[in-house]
mmCIF file of C-alpha atoms in Angstrom:
data_model
loop_
_atom_site.group_PDB
_atom_site.id
_atom_site.type_symbol
_atom_site.label_atom_id
_atom_site.label_comp_id
_atom_site.label_asym_id
_atom_site.label_seq_id
_atom_site.Cartn_x
_atom_site.Cartn_y
_atom_site.Cartn_z
ATOM 1 C CA UNK A 1 17.024 -56.525 -20.665
ATOM 2 C CA UNK A 2 15.859 -59.267 -23.226
ATOM 3 C CA UNK A 3 13.443 -61.162 -21.936
ATOM 4 C CA UNK A 4 14.315 -64.729 -23.638
ATOM 5 C CA UNK A 5 10.350 -66.226 -23.150
ATOM 6 C CA UNK A 6 8.817 -62.877 -24.548
ATOM 7 C CA UNK A 7 11.498 -63.796 -27.609
ATOM 8 C CA UNK A 8 10.083 -67.570 -27.534
ATOM 9 C CA UNK A 9 6.473 -66.496 -27.284
ATOM 10 C CA UNK A 10 7.255 -64.110 -30.638
ATOM 11 C CA UNK A 11 9.050 -67.477 -32.815
ATOM 12 C CA UNK A 12 5.488 -69.077 -31.318
ATOM 13 C CA UNK A 13 3.888 -65.888 -32.960
ATOM 14 C CA UNK A 14 5.188 -66.096 -36.201
ATOM 15 C CA UNK A 15 5.232 -69.803 -36.488
ATOM 16 C CA UNK A 16 1.255 -69.616 -35.487
ATOM 17 C CA UNK A 17 0.945 -66.544 -37.952
ATOM 18 C CA UNK A 18 2.307 -67.956 -41.116
ATOM 19 C CA UNK A 19 0.527 -71.117 -40.402
ATOM 20 C CA UNK A 20 -2.475 -69.616 -40.158
ATOM 21 C CA UNK A 21 -1.292 -67.329 -43.550
ATOM 22 C CA UNK A 22 -1.152 -71.064 -44.999
ATOM 23 C CA UNK A 23 -4.681 -72.401 -43.881
ATOM 24 C CA UNK A 24 -5.889 -69.321 -45.216
ATOM 25 C CA UNK A 25 -4.617 -69.803 -48.472
ATOM 26 C CA UNK A 26 -6.353 -73.441 -48.832
ATOM 27 C CA UNK A 27 -9.833 -71.996 -48.151
ATOM 28 C CA UNK A 28 -9.026 -69.112 -51.245
ATOM 29 C CA UNK A 29 -7.677 -66.265 -49.887
ATOM 30 C CA UNK A 30 -6.680 -64.732 -53.087
ATOM 31 C CA UNK A 31 -3.274 -64.009 -54.090
ATOM 32 C CA UNK A 32 -1.475 -61.250 -56.733
ATOM 33 C CA UNK A 33 -0.286 -62.806 -60.104
ATOM 34 C CA UNK A 34 1.853 -60.710 -62.741
ATOM 35 C CA UNK A 35 5.625 -59.455 -61.683
ATOM 36 C CA UNK A 36 6.405 -58.737 -58.011
ATOM 37 C CA UNK A 37 9.807 -57.162 -56.486
ATOM 38 C CA UNK A 38 11.596 -59.810 -55.789
ATOM 39 C CA UNK A 39 10.213 -61.412 -52.402
ATOM 40 C CA UNK A 40 9.314 -58.279 -50.487
ATOM 41 C CA UNK A 41 5.468 -59.257 -50.823
ATOM 42 C CA UNK A 42 7.061 -62.222 -47.713
ATOM 43 C CA UNK A 43 8.589 -59.414 -46.280
ATOM 44 C CA UNK A 44 5.817 -57.011 -45.342
ATOM 45 C CA UNK A 45 3.525 -59.752 -43.417
ATOM 46 C CA UNK A 46 6.738 -60.029 -41.066
ATOM 47 C CA UNK A 47 7.557 -56.325 -40.671
ATOM 48 C CA UNK A 48 3.647 -55.543 -39.339
ATOM 49 C CA UNK A 49 3.670 -58.097 -37.358
ATOM 50 C CA UNK A 50 7.353 -57.163 -36.217
ATOM 51 C CA UNK A 51 5.718 -53.897 -35.243
ATOM 52 C CA UNK A 52 2.803 -55.380 -33.067
ATOM 53 C CA UNK A 53 4.959 -56.870 -31.348
ATOM 54 C CA UNK A 54 6.638 -53.112 -30.648
ATOM 55 C CA UNK A 55 3.660 -52.021 -29.454
ATOM 56 C CA UNK A 56 2.764 -55.234 -27.772
ATOM 57 C CA UNK A 57 6.108 -54.454 -25.125
ATOM 58 C CA UNK A 58 5.548 -50.986 -24.530
ATOM 59 C CA UNK A 59 1.418 -51.342 -23.453
ATOM 60 C CA UNK A 60 3.480 -54.327 -21.152
ATOM 61 C CA UNK A 61 5.919 -51.455 -20.027
ATOM 62 C CA UNK A 62 2.821 -48.980 -19.699
ATOM 63 C CA UNK A 63 0.489 -51.267 -17.760
ATOM 64 C CA UNK A 64 3.218 -51.513 -15.407
ATOM 65 C CA UNK A 65 3.083 -47.876 -14.474
ATOM 66 C CA UNK A 66 5.871 -47.147 -16.922
ATOM 67 C CA UNK A 67 5.595 -44.063 -19.486
ATOM 68 C CA UNK A 68 4.041 -44.314 -22.732
ATOM 69 C CA UNK A 69 7.611 -44.035 -24.694
ATOM 70 C CA UNK A 70 10.129 -46.178 -26.842
ATOM 71 C CA UNK A 71 11.544 -49.597 -25.129
ATOM 72 C CA UNK A 72 15.388 -48.376 -24.024
ATOM 73 C CA UNK A 73 15.661 -52.264 -25.614
ATOM 74 C CA UNK A 74 17.621 -51.992 -28.646
ATOM 75 C CA UNK A 75 15.679 -55.437 -30.440
ATOM 76 C CA UNK A 76 12.762 -54.251 -28.981
ATOM 77 C CA UNK A 77 12.535 -50.336 -29.967
ATOM 78 C CA UNK A 78 14.041 -51.609 -33.647
ATOM 79 C CA UNK A 79 10.691 -54.030 -34.008
ATOM 80 C CA UNK A 80 8.603 -50.921 -34.780
ATOM 81 C CA UNK A 81 11.294 -48.728 -36.159
ATOM 82 C CA UNK A 82 13.546 -50.503 -39.007
ATOM 83 C CA UNK A 83 10.285 -52.424 -39.596
ATOM 84 C CA UNK A 84 8.674 -49.531 -40.454
ATOM 85 C CA UNK A 85 11.930 -48.057 -42.262
ATOM 86 C CA UNK A 86 12.190 -51.321 -44.831
ATOM 87 C CA UNK A 87 7.879 -50.557 -44.887
ATOM 88 C CA UNK A 88 9.445 -46.680 -46.771
ATOM 89 C CA UNK A 89 11.892 -48.608 -48.664
ATOM 90 C CA UNK A 90 8.910 -50.975 -50.205
ATOM 91 C CA UNK A 91 6.885 -47.366 -50.797
ATOM 92 C CA UNK A 92 10.409 -46.067 -52.746
ATOM 93 C CA UNK A 93 10.701 -49.229 -54.609
ATOM 94 C CA UNK A 94 7.090 -50.002 -55.714
ATOM 95 C CA UNK A 95 7.371 -46.034 -56.918
ATOM 96 C CA UNK A 96 10.544 -45.758 -57.756
ATOM 97 C CA UNK A 97 9.364 -46.793 -61.800
ATOM 98 C CA UNK A 98 7.868 -42.701 -61.993
ATOM 99 C CA UNK A 99 10.980 -41.518 -61.422
ATOM 100 C CA UNK A 100 11.804 -43.622 -64.559
ATOM 101 C CA UNK A 101 8.958 -42.228 -66.440
ATOM 102 C CA UNK A 102 9.956 -38.876 -64.865
ATOM 103 C CA UNK A 103 7.508 -36.048 -64.640
ATOM 104 C CA UNK A 104 5.724 -35.832 -67.734
ATOM 105 C CA UNK A 105 5.284 -39.137 -68.543
ATOM 106 C CA UNK A 106 3.876 -40.302 -65.138
ATOM 107 C CA UNK A 107 0.136 -40.662 -65.316
ATOM 108 C CA UNK A 108 -0.136 -38.822 -61.938
ATOM 109 C CA UNK A 109 -4.005 -38.971 -61.452
ATOM 110 C CA UNK A 110 -4.145 -43.044 -62.505
ATOM 111 C CA UNK A 111 -1.015 -42.879 -59.608
ATOM 112 C CA UNK A 112 -3.092 -40.718 -56.803
ATOM 113 C CA UNK A 113 -5.838 -42.196 -57.537
ATOM 114 C CA UNK A 114 -4.934 -45.782 -56.804
ATOM 115 C CA UNK A 115 -3.250 -44.724 -53.436
ATOM 116 C CA UNK A 116 -6.237 -43.113 -52.125
ATOM 117 C CA UNK A 117 -8.485 -45.790 -52.978
ATOM 118 C CA UNK A 118 -5.629 -48.108 -51.443
ATOM 119 C CA UNK A 119 -5.422 -46.454 -48.051
ATOM 120 C CA UNK A 120 -7.949 -44.263 -47.121
ATOM 121 C CA UNK A 121 -11.099 -47.097 -46.989
ATOM 122 C CA UNK A 122 -8.779 -49.014 -44.292
ATOM 123 C CA UNK A 123 -7.609 -45.794 -42.534
ATOM 124 C CA UNK A 124 -10.936 -45.119 -42.266
ATOM 125 C CA UNK A 125 -12.511 -48.077 -40.488
ATOM 126 C CA UNK A 126 -9.295 -47.869 -37.922
ATOM 127 C CA UNK A 127 -9.574 -44.057 -37.365
ATOM 128 C CA UNK A 128 -14.123 -44.497 -36.650
ATOM 129 C CA UNK A 129 -13.374 -47.906 -34.704
ATOM 130 C CA UNK A 130 -11.065 -46.057 -32.399
ATOM 131 C CA UNK A 131 -13.554 -43.519 -32.227
ATOM 132 C CA UNK A 132 -16.251 -46.365 -31.334
ATOM 133 C CA UNK A 133 -13.616 -47.480 -28.599
ATOM 134 C CA UNK A 134 -13.294 -44.100 -26.907
ATOM 135 C CA UNK A 135 -17.232 -43.381 -26.853
ATOM 136 C CA UNK A 136 -17.826 -46.753 -24.966
ATOM 137 C CA UNK A 137 -15.622 -46.326 -22.843
ATOM 138 C CA UNK A 138 -15.415 -42.561 -22.125
ATOM 139 C CA UNK A 139 -19.806 -42.577 -22.243
ATOM 140 C CA UNK A 140 -18.758 -39.188 -24.859
ATOM 141 C CA UNK A 141 -19.780 -38.532 -27.451
ATOM 142 C CA UNK A 142 -19.001 -37.088 -31.429
ATOM 143 C CA UNK A 143 -18.861 -33.651 -31.808
ATOM 144 C CA UNK A 144 -18.949 -31.012 -34.888
ATOM 145 C CA UNK A 145 -15.578 -31.100 -35.353
ATOM 146 C CA UNK A 146 -15.117 -34.703 -35.502
ATOM 147 C CA UNK A 147 -15.023 -34.942 -39.527
ATOM 148 C CA UNK A 148 -12.002 -33.210 -39.245
ATOM 149 C CA UNK A 149 -10.958 -35.229 -36.369
ATOM 150 C CA UNK A 150 -10.988 -38.118 -38.466
ATOM 151 C CA UNK A 151 -9.735 -36.329 -41.921
ATOM 152 C CA UNK A 152 -6.998 -35.319 -39.393
ATOM 153 C CA UNK A 153 -6.291 -39.204 -38.693
ATOM 154 C CA UNK A 154 -6.448 -40.070 -42.362
ATOM 155 C CA UNK A 155 -3.683 -38.055 -43.052
ATOM 156 C CA UNK A 156 -1.543 -39.515 -40.147
ATOM 157 C CA UNK A 157 -2.082 -36.401 -37.793
ATOM 158 C CA UNK A 158 -3.173 -37.867 -34.852
ATOM 159 C CA UNK A 159 -4.991 -34.955 -32.785
ATOM 160 C CA UNK A 160 -7.541 -35.670 -30.130
ATOM 161 C CA UNK A 161 -10.561 -37.467 -31.129
ATOM 162 C CA UNK A 162 -13.876 -36.344 -29.271
ATOM 163 C CA UNK A 163 -11.834 -34.451 -26.657
ATOM 164 C CA UNK A 164 -10.089 -37.433 -25.308
ATOM 165 C CA UNK A 165 -6.480 -36.035 -25.208
ATOM 166 C CA UNK A 166 -4.814 -40.103 -25.354
ATOM 167 C CA UNK A 167 -6.939 -40.898 -28.282
ATOM 168 C CA UNK A 168 -4.066 -41.727 -30.562
ATOM 169 C CA UNK A 169 -3.307 -44.485 -28.201
ATOM 170 C CA UNK A 170 -5.946 -47.008 -29.421
ATOM 171 C CA UNK A 171 -4.482 -48.060 -32.397
ATOM 172 C CA UNK A 172 -0.753 -47.708 -30.906
ATOM 173 C CA UNK A 173 -0.342 -43.747 -32.914
ATOM 174 C CA UNK A 174 0.918 -46.133 -35.578
ATOM 175 C CA UNK A 175 -0.469 -43.355 -37.753
ATOM 176 C CA UNK A 176 2.520 -40.878 -37.428
ATOM 177 C CA UNK A 177 3.988 -43.003 -40.927
ATOM 178 C CA UNK A 178 0.890 -42.541 -43.208
ATOM 179 C CA UNK A 179 1.575 -38.477 -42.388
ATOM 180 C CA UNK A 180 5.350 -39.735 -43.827
ATOM 181 C CA UNK A 181 3.927 -41.619 -46.843
ATOM 182 C CA UNK A 182 1.724 -39.163 -47.744
ATOM 183 C CA UNK A 183 4.655 -36.526 -48.042
ATOM 184 C CA UNK A 184 6.357 -39.244 -50.480
ATOM 185 C CA UNK A 185 3.557 -39.466 -53.014
ATOM 186 C CA UNK A 186 2.685 -35.613 -52.712
ATOM 187 C CA UNK A 187 6.038 -34.218 -52.406
ATOM 188 C CA UNK A 188 9.217 -35.840 -52.791
ATOM 189 C CA UNK A 189 8.451 -38.810 -55.746
ATOM 190 C CA UNK A 190 7.006 -35.553 -57.647
ATOM 191 C CA UNK A 191 9.423 -33.749 -56.701
ATOM 192 C CA UNK A 192 12.567 -36.517 -57.853
ATOM 193 C CA UNK A 193 10.872 -37.083 -61.163
ATOM 194 C CA UNK A 194 11.248 -33.682 -62.341
ATOM 195 C CA UNK A 195 14.115 -33.346 -61.538
ATOM 196 C CA UNK A 196 15.306 -35.932 -62.918
ATOM 197 C CA UNK A 197 15.097 -35.029 -66.215
ATOM 198 C CA UNK A 198 18.384 -33.324 -67.295
ATOM 199 C CA UNK A 199 19.868 -37.589 -66.317
ATOM 200 C CA UNK A 200 19.627 -40.365 -68.858
ATOM 201 C CA UNK A 201 18.155 -43.633 -67.696
ATOM 202 C CA UNK A 202 21.866 -45.485 -67.471
ATOM 203 C CA UNK A 203 22.423 -42.310 -65.399
ATOM 204 C CA UNK A 204 19.847 -42.639 -62.240
ATOM 205 C CA UNK A 205 21.383 -43.753 -59.716
ATOM 206 C CA UNK A 206 24.116 -41.107 -60.136
ATOM 207 C CA UNK A 207 20.605 -38.561 -59.188
ATOM 208 C CA UNK A 208 19.576 -40.996 -56.301
ATOM 209 C CA UNK A 209 23.967 -40.806 -54.798
ATOM 210 C CA UNK A 210 23.736 -36.962 -55.181
ATOM 211 C CA UNK A 211 20.231 -36.769 -52.936
ATOM 212 C CA UNK A 212 20.911 -39.443 -50.691
ATOM 213 C CA UNK A 213 24.489 -37.325 -49.786
ATOM 214 C CA UNK A 214 22.533 -34.552 -49.508
ATOM 215 C CA UNK A 215 19.454 -35.747 -47.419
ATOM 216 C CA UNK A 216 22.041 -37.167 -44.742
ATOM 217 C CA UNK A 217 23.910 -33.895 -45.029
ATOM 218 C CA UNK A 218 20.546 -31.162 -44.453
ATOM 219 C CA UNK A 219 19.342 -33.208 -41.160
ATOM 220 C CA UNK A 220 21.846 -30.583 -39.802
ATOM 221 C CA UNK A 221 18.355 -28.065 -40.520
ATOM 222 C CA UNK A 222 16.398 -30.049 -37.927
ATOM 223 C CA UNK A 223 13.637 -30.729 -40.346
ATOM 224 C CA UNK A 224 11.805 -34.273 -40.180
ATOM 225 C CA UNK A 225 12.004 -34.902 -43.322
ATOM 226 C CA UNK A 226 15.495 -36.075 -43.744
ATOM 227 C CA UNK A 227 15.271 -37.727 -41.095
ATOM 228 C CA UNK A 228 12.413 -39.888 -43.325
ATOM 229 C CA UNK A 229 13.743 -39.638 -47.289
ATOM 230 C CA UNK A 230 16.961 -41.739 -47.459
ATOM 231 C CA UNK A 231 15.095 -44.613 -46.541
ATOM 232 C CA UNK A 232 12.648 -44.238 -49.772
ATOM 233 C CA UNK A 233 15.255 -43.199 -51.711
ATOM 234 C CA UNK A 234 16.906 -46.356 -50.669
ATOM 235 C CA UNK A 235 14.461 -47.737 -51.874
ATOM 236 C CA UNK A 236 14.725 -46.617 -54.700
ATOM 237 C CA UNK A 237 17.887 -47.382 -55.271
ATOM 238 C CA UNK A 238 16.840 -50.923 -54.721
ATOM 239 C CA UNK A 239 15.143 -50.620 -58.404
ATOM 240 C CA UNK A 240 18.757 -50.035 -59.896
ATOM 241 C CA UNK A 241 20.591 -52.591 -57.957
ATOM 242 C CA UNK A 242 17.379 -55.778 -59.017
ATOM 243 C CA UNK A 243 17.805 -53.945 -62.843
ATOM 244 C CA UNK A 244 20.480 -55.617 -63.963
ATOM 245 C CA UNK A 245 20.252 -59.961 -63.980
ATOM 246 C CA UNK A 246 23.690 -60.144 -62.683
ATOM 247 C CA UNK A 247 23.733 -58.391 -59.521
ATOM 248 C CA UNK A 248 19.922 -59.862 -58.996
ATOM 249 C CA UNK A 249 21.367 -63.414 -59.474
ATOM 250 C CA UNK A 250 24.222 -63.357 -56.959
ATOM 251 C CA UNK A 251 21.687 -61.154 -54.275
ATOM 252 C CA UNK A 252 19.537 -63.675 -54.215
ATOM 253 C CA UNK A 253 21.738 -66.544 -53.427
ATOM 254 C CA UNK A 254 20.646 -68.535 -50.420
ATOM 255 C CA UNK A 255 24.923 -68.481 -49.382
ATOM 256 C CA UNK A 256 23.555 -64.834 -48.107
ATOM 257 C CA UNK A 257 21.308 -65.922 -46.413
ATOM 258 C CA UNK A 258 23.444 -65.820 -42.659
ATOM 259 C CA UNK A 259 25.037 -62.540 -43.676
ATOM 260 C CA UNK A 260 21.596 -61.256 -44.049
ATOM 261 C CA UNK A 261 20.448 -62.934 -40.748
ATOM 262 C CA UNK A 262 23.854 -61.490 -39.481
ATOM 263 C CA UNK A 263 23.504 -57.376 -40.571
ATOM 264 C CA UNK A 264 19.921 -57.517 -39.798
ATOM 265 C CA UNK A 265 20.771 -58.221 -35.959
ATOM 266 C CA UNK A 266 23.361 -55.851 -35.962
ATOM 267 C CA UNK A 267 21.603 -53.116 -37.259
ATOM 268 C CA UNK A 268 18.640 -53.869 -34.550
ATOM 269 C CA UNK A 269 20.500 -54.971 -31.740
ATOM 270 C CA UNK A 270 24.126 -52.393 -31.585
ATOM 271 C CA UNK A 271 21.746 -48.798 -32.299
ATOM 272 C CA UNK A 272 18.683 -47.889 -30.842
ATOM 273 C CA UNK A 273 16.793 -46.315 -34.034
ATOM 274 C CA UNK A 274 17.408 -46.986 -38.090
ATOM 275 C CA UNK A 275 18.224 -43.952 -39.159
ATOM 276 C CA UNK A 276 22.066 -43.343 -38.590
ATOM 277 C CA UNK A 277 24.247 -44.251 -42.019
ATOM 278 C CA UNK A 278 25.383 -47.121 -40.088
ATOM 279 C CA UNK A 279 22.097 -49.313 -39.756
ATOM 280 C CA UNK A 280 20.249 -47.927 -42.299
ATOM 281 C CA UNK A 281 22.872 -49.191 -45.036
ATOM 282 C CA UNK A 282 22.720 -52.523 -43.065
ATOM 283 C CA UNK A 283 19.413 -52.359 -43.633
ATOM 284 C CA UNK A 284 19.536 -51.492 -47.028
ATOM 285 C CA UNK A 285 21.585 -54.031 -47.665
ATOM 286 C CA UNK A 286 19.234 -56.886 -46.190
ATOM 287 C CA UNK A 287 16.181 -55.059 -48.477
ATOM 288 C CA UNK A 288 18.458 -54.820 -52.143
ATOM 289 C CA UNK A 289 18.805 -59.043 -51.403
ATOM 290 C CA UNK A 290 15.042 -59.317 -50.238
ATOM 291 C CA UNK A 291 14.018 -57.558 -53.358
ATOM 292 C CA UNK A 292 16.756 -59.277 -55.890
ATOM 293 C CA UNK A 293 14.694 -62.718 -55.134
ATOM 294 C CA UNK A 294 16.448 -63.428 -52.036
ATOM 295 C CA UNK A 295 13.951 -65.833 -49.523
ATOM 296 C CA UNK A 296 15.701 -66.008 -46.081
ATOM 297 C CA UNK A 297 15.994 -70.542 -46.835
ATOM 298 C CA UNK A 298 11.962 -69.967 -48.067
ATOM 299 C CA UNK A 299 10.903 -67.859 -45.386
ATOM 300 C CA UNK A 300 9.627 -64.781 -47.389
ATOM 301 C CA UNK A 301 8.705 -67.311 -50.096
ATOM 302 C CA UNK A 302 5.765 -69.850 -48.644
ATOM 303 C CA UNK A 303 2.235 -69.230 -49.270
ATOM 304 C CA UNK A 304 1.762 -67.890 -45.824
ATOM 305 C CA UNK A 305 4.144 -65.261 -45.665
ATOM 306 C CA UNK A 306 2.538 -64.505 -49.115
ATOM 307 C CA UNK A 307 -1.249 -63.809 -47.678
ATOM 308 C CA UNK A 308 0.854 -61.800 -44.613
ATOM 309 C CA UNK A 309 1.907 -59.624 -46.738
ATOM 310 C CA UNK A 310 -1.258 -58.986 -48.442
ATOM 311 C CA UNK A 311 -2.905 -58.055 -45.252
ATOM 312 C CA UNK A 312 0.112 -56.149 -44.075
ATOM 313 C CA UNK A 313 -1.786 -52.623 -43.927
ATOM 314 C CA UNK A 314 -4.932 -54.262 -42.332
ATOM 315 C CA UNK A 315 -2.725 -55.467 -39.827
ATOM 316 C CA UNK A 316 -0.677 -52.127 -39.017
ATOM 317 C CA UNK A 317 -3.879 -49.934 -39.232
ATOM 318 C CA UNK A 318 -5.843 -52.807 -36.763
ATOM 319 C CA UNK A 319 -3.655 -54.121 -34.124
ATOM 320 C CA UNK A 320 -3.000 -51.370 -32.128
ATOM 321 C CA UNK A 321 -6.589 -51.501 -31.140
ATOM 322 C CA UNK A 322 -6.644 -55.366 -30.313
ATOM 323 C CA UNK A 323 -4.230 -54.669 -28.285
ATOM 324 C CA UNK A 324 -5.795 -51.587 -26.843
ATOM 325 C CA UNK A 325 -8.569 -53.326 -25.991
ATOM 326 C CA UNK A 326 -7.465 -56.948 -24.645
ATOM 327 C CA UNK A 327 -4.500 -54.426 -22.331
ATOM 328 C CA UNK A 328 -8.258 -52.957 -20.876
ATOM 329 C CA UNK A 329 -10.033 -55.763 -20.443
ATOM 330 C CA UNK A 330 -7.963 -58.997 -19.584
ATOM 331 C CA UNK A 331 -4.548 -59.231 -17.236
ATOM 332 C CA UNK A 332 -1.977 -59.545 -20.228
ATOM 333 C CA UNK A 333 1.106 -58.031 -18.209
ATOM 334 C CA UNK A 334 0.466 -61.411 -16.009
ATOM 335 C CA UNK A 335 0.520 -64.197 -18.897
ATOM 336 C CA UNK A 336 2.300 -62.232 -21.779
ATOM 337 C CA UNK A 337 3.603 -65.347 -23.074
ATOM 338 C CA UNK A 338 0.412 -67.350 -23.755
ATOM 339 C CA UNK A 339 -1.897 -63.509 -24.538
ATOM 340 C CA UNK A 340 0.803 -62.922 -27.731
ATOM 341 C CA UNK A 341 -0.334 -65.723 -29.960
ATOM 342 C CA UNK A 342 -3.291 -65.249 -29.126
ATOM 343 C CA UNK A 343 -3.557 -61.628 -29.998
ATOM 344 C CA UNK A 344 -1.683 -62.301 -33.167
ATOM 345 C CA UNK A 345 -4.176 -64.733 -34.471
ATOM 346 C CA UNK A 346 -6.966 -62.671 -33.819
ATOM 347 C CA UNK A 347 -5.000 -59.878 -35.563
ATOM 348 C CA UNK A 348 -4.241 -62.161 -38.533
ATOM 349 C CA UNK A 349 -7.960 -62.953 -38.682
ATOM 350 C CA UNK A 350 -9.752 -59.753 -38.693
ATOM 351 C CA UNK A 351 -6.985 -58.236 -40.971
ATOM 352 C CA UNK A 352 -7.903 -60.882 -43.720
ATOM 353 C CA UNK A 353 -11.295 -60.011 -43.307
ATOM 354 C CA UNK A 354 -10.018 -56.283 -43.406
ATOM 355 C CA UNK A 355 -8.464 -57.082 -46.856
ATOM 356 C CA UNK A 356 -11.632 -58.971 -48.137
ATOM 357 C CA UNK A 357 -13.532 -57.065 -47.143
ATOM 358 C CA UNK A 358 -13.094 -53.214 -47.336
ATOM 359 C CA UNK A 359 -9.334 -53.057 -48.982
ATOM 360 C CA UNK A 360 -9.959 -55.508 -52.385
ATOM 361 C CA UNK A 361 -13.715 -54.106 -52.957
ATOM 362 C CA UNK A 362 -12.377 -50.573 -52.651
ATOM 363 C CA UNK A 363 -9.366 -51.382 -55.128
ATOM 364 C CA UNK A 364 -11.943 -52.617 -57.616
ATOM 365 C CA UNK A 365 -14.008 -49.558 -57.392
ATOM 366 C CA UNK A 366 -11.094 -47.395 -58.151
ATOM 367 C CA UNK A 367 -10.225 -48.814 -60.754
ATOM 368 C CA UNK A 368 -14.127 -48.274 -61.900
ATOM 369 C CA UNK A 369 -13.704 -45.057 -60.915
ATOM 370 C CA UNK A 370 -10.766 -43.930 -62.614
ATOM 371 C CA UNK A 371 -11.982 -43.099 -66.341
ATOM 372 C CA UNK A 372 -14.822 -40.929 -64.189
ATOM 373 C CA UNK A 373 -11.593 -39.427 -62.768
ATOM 374 C CA UNK A 374 -9.858 -39.078 -65.655
ATOM 375 C CA UNK A 375 -13.376 -37.529 -67.359
ATOM 376 C CA UNK A 376 -13.667 -34.637 -65.328
ATOM 377 C CA UNK A 377 -10.450 -33.808 -65.188
ATOM 378 C CA UNK A 378 -9.740 -33.377 -68.739
ATOM 379 C CA UNK A 379 -13.105 -31.149 -68.473
ATOM 380 C CA UNK A 380 -11.814 -29.252 -65.820
ATOM 381 C CA UNK A 381 -8.436 -28.954 -67.778
ATOM 382 C CA UNK A 382 -10.048 -28.016 -71.348
ATOM 383 C CA UNK A 383 -12.337 -25.977 -69.699
ATOM 384 C CA UNK A 384 -15.116 -26.832 -71.490
ATOM 385 C CA UNK A 385 -18.731 -25.916 -70.824
ATOM 386 C CA UNK A 386 -21.736 -26.850 -72.740
ATOM 387 C CA UNK A 387 -24.180 -24.457 -73.794
ATOM 388 C CA UNK A 388 -27.717 -25.151 -75.641
ATOM 389 C CA UNK A 389 -27.924 -24.070 -79.101
ATOM 390 C CA UNK A 390 -31.527 -24.580 -79.976
ATOM 391 C CA UNK A 391 -32.245 -28.569 -80.169
ATOM 392 C CA UNK A 392 -28.345 -29.469 -80.024
ATOM 393 C CA UNK A 393 -25.646 -28.491 -77.384
ATOM 394 C CA UNK A 394 -22.360 -27.858 -77.850
ATOM 395 C CA UNK A 395 -18.807 -27.282 -76.011
ATOM 396 C CA UNK A 396 -17.723 -23.815 -75.962
ATOM 397 C CA UNK A 397 -14.275 -23.640 -74.883
ATOM 398 C CA UNK A 398 -13.440 -20.657 -72.060
ATOM 399 C CA UNK A 399 -10.146 -19.002 -72.820
#
């Protein structure tokens, strides 16, 4: 049953979060410049907040004695499932240019260097903070396996930390999606870039449609990858849709706001998960328009939304810890309508600090480190070593 007061609290929370975003901008929070994909930046912030709503609802049920399971109400479940699905679409869109370039023309070292320094630092912060909470709460200390456990979490496989079976609840078990992001970067992306070779640039959409159809057909195998692969492909298809100026102009028209909101409402209330063909197409239609520049009457283009988009990854990996601590200390379930805006505000501020202090410096360090990584890889690929010859050295190629 949908709680109207909870929905009202969520609406207030979103307005408050947007206001905090605007304030952070006025205080000097840096926003990216240059060409962007429509209003996807603004969308990402609200998607991360939606995931937080999803886990807040699960925690409410958990405190009232229910098991830690997804909500039975479609809308509440889709707050998390549909939001992550659109995150996957965004990933497919952002990295689609690698498909366009093809496998050989893509600088894979640069691609992976950027991803590692973009994702790993905040994953480590989230994992280590989760470990600290576990250590304090359970009076335990890390074992010799702790480094492997941390590595497992950064790969998106949340095995028990320090022998605590429920340790993944500390961050709401949110890292499951990271595993599929890694699978996309190191598996799906280079694979499609490789098989793209026989297709002309103007025929790439045919390849994507074929892959989309095959991925849906392959679901009969029961492999989880075919549940999520269509989402990445829909994101790639978005890249094909928005490259046509006339189509982009049409999809960005503000009169489409009502149909888009209707499609979003239908996909999140009529279906329990977004993984079927119909709900996925509805979400993809919304994503197409947002990527084309449709800002939903300014909701996604204001500076507050753009700030939320910049810190969305920190929000995603940090909100579970904040919710966990709050539910352990305070009687949240008694006054959840009041606590939700407060917790979201705290999450936004902590995530903004995480972006400034961790994410941004790590990205900058990654750019500085790339030339050294490139040089190292080149030396390894050439299989060269330096041997002394009197007062000089010369490179020796090892065949």
